[in-house]
XYZ file of C-alpha atoms in Angstrom:
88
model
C -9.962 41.350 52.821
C -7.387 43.508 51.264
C -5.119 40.678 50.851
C -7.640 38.936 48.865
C -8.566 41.297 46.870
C -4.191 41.373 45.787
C -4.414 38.060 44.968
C -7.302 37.997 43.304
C -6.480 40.989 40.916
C -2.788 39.446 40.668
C -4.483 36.082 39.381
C -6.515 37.660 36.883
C -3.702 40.273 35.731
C -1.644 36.955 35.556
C -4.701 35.182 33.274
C -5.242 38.435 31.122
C -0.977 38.743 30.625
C -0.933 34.304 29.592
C -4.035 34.849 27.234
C -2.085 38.027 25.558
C 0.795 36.125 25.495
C -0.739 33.068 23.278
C -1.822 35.550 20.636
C 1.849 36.060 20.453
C 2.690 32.470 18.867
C 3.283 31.001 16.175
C 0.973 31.862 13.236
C 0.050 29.328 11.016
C 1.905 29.041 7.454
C 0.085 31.280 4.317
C -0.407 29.477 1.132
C 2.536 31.358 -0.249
C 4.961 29.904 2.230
C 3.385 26.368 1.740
C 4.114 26.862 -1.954
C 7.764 27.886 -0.640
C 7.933 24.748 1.053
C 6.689 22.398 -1.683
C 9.274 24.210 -3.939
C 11.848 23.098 -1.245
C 11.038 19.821 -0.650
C 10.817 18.915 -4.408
C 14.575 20.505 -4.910
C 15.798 18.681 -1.525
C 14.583 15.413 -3.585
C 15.873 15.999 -6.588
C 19.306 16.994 -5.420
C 19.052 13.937 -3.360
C 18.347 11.892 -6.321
C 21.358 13.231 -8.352
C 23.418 12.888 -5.031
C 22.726 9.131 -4.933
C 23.727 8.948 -8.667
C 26.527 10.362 -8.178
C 27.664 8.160 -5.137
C 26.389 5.166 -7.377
C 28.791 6.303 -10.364
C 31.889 7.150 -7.935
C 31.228 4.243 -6.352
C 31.309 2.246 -9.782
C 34.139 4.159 -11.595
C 36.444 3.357 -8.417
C 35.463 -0.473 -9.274
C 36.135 0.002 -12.630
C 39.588 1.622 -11.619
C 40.571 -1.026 -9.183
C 39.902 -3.888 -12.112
C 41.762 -1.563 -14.745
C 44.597 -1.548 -12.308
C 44.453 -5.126 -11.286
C 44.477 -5.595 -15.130
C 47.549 -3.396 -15.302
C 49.415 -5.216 -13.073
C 48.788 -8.540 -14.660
C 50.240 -7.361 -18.266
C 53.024 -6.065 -16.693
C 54.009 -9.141 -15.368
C 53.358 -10.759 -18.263
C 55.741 -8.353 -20.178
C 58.329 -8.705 -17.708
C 58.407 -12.710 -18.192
C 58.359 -12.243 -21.663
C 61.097 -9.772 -21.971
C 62.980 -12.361 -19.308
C 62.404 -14.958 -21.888
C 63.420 -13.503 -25.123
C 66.705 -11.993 -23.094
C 66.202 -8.219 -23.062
């Protein structure tokens, strides 16, 4: 009988020390840290917005650079044959 009785009290010291423990947890967000949040979330968006533009110019300005230079190369050649030609 005295064993029971250990287990017993054990089982509800054990049930009393689990339901203490869940008042513990997590605790819901306040509307201030919502607010915190949304404030986040709209800056993430935005910065990943101007990111994307930025990665859409670098992406066209090393286009732009790689014609330019293709360019470059064509009027040199073009000089070169020229100054061949005329004897310099």
């Amino acid at each position: 009988m005295n064993k029971l009785i250990t287990k017993v009290s054990l089982f509800v010291a054990a049930g009393a020390l689990a339901i203490g423990l869940m008042g513990c947890g997590p605790k819901m967000a306040n509307k201030q840290q919502l607010s915190q949040l949304d404030e986040a979330k709209a800056a993430y968006e935005a910065a990943q917005t101007k990111y994307d533009n930025l990665v859409s110019e670098k992406d066209k300005l090393e286009k732009q650079k790689a014609d330019l230079s293709a360019q470059l190369e064509d009027l040199t050649t073009k000089l070169n044959t020229c100054n061949e030609k005329i004897g310099k």
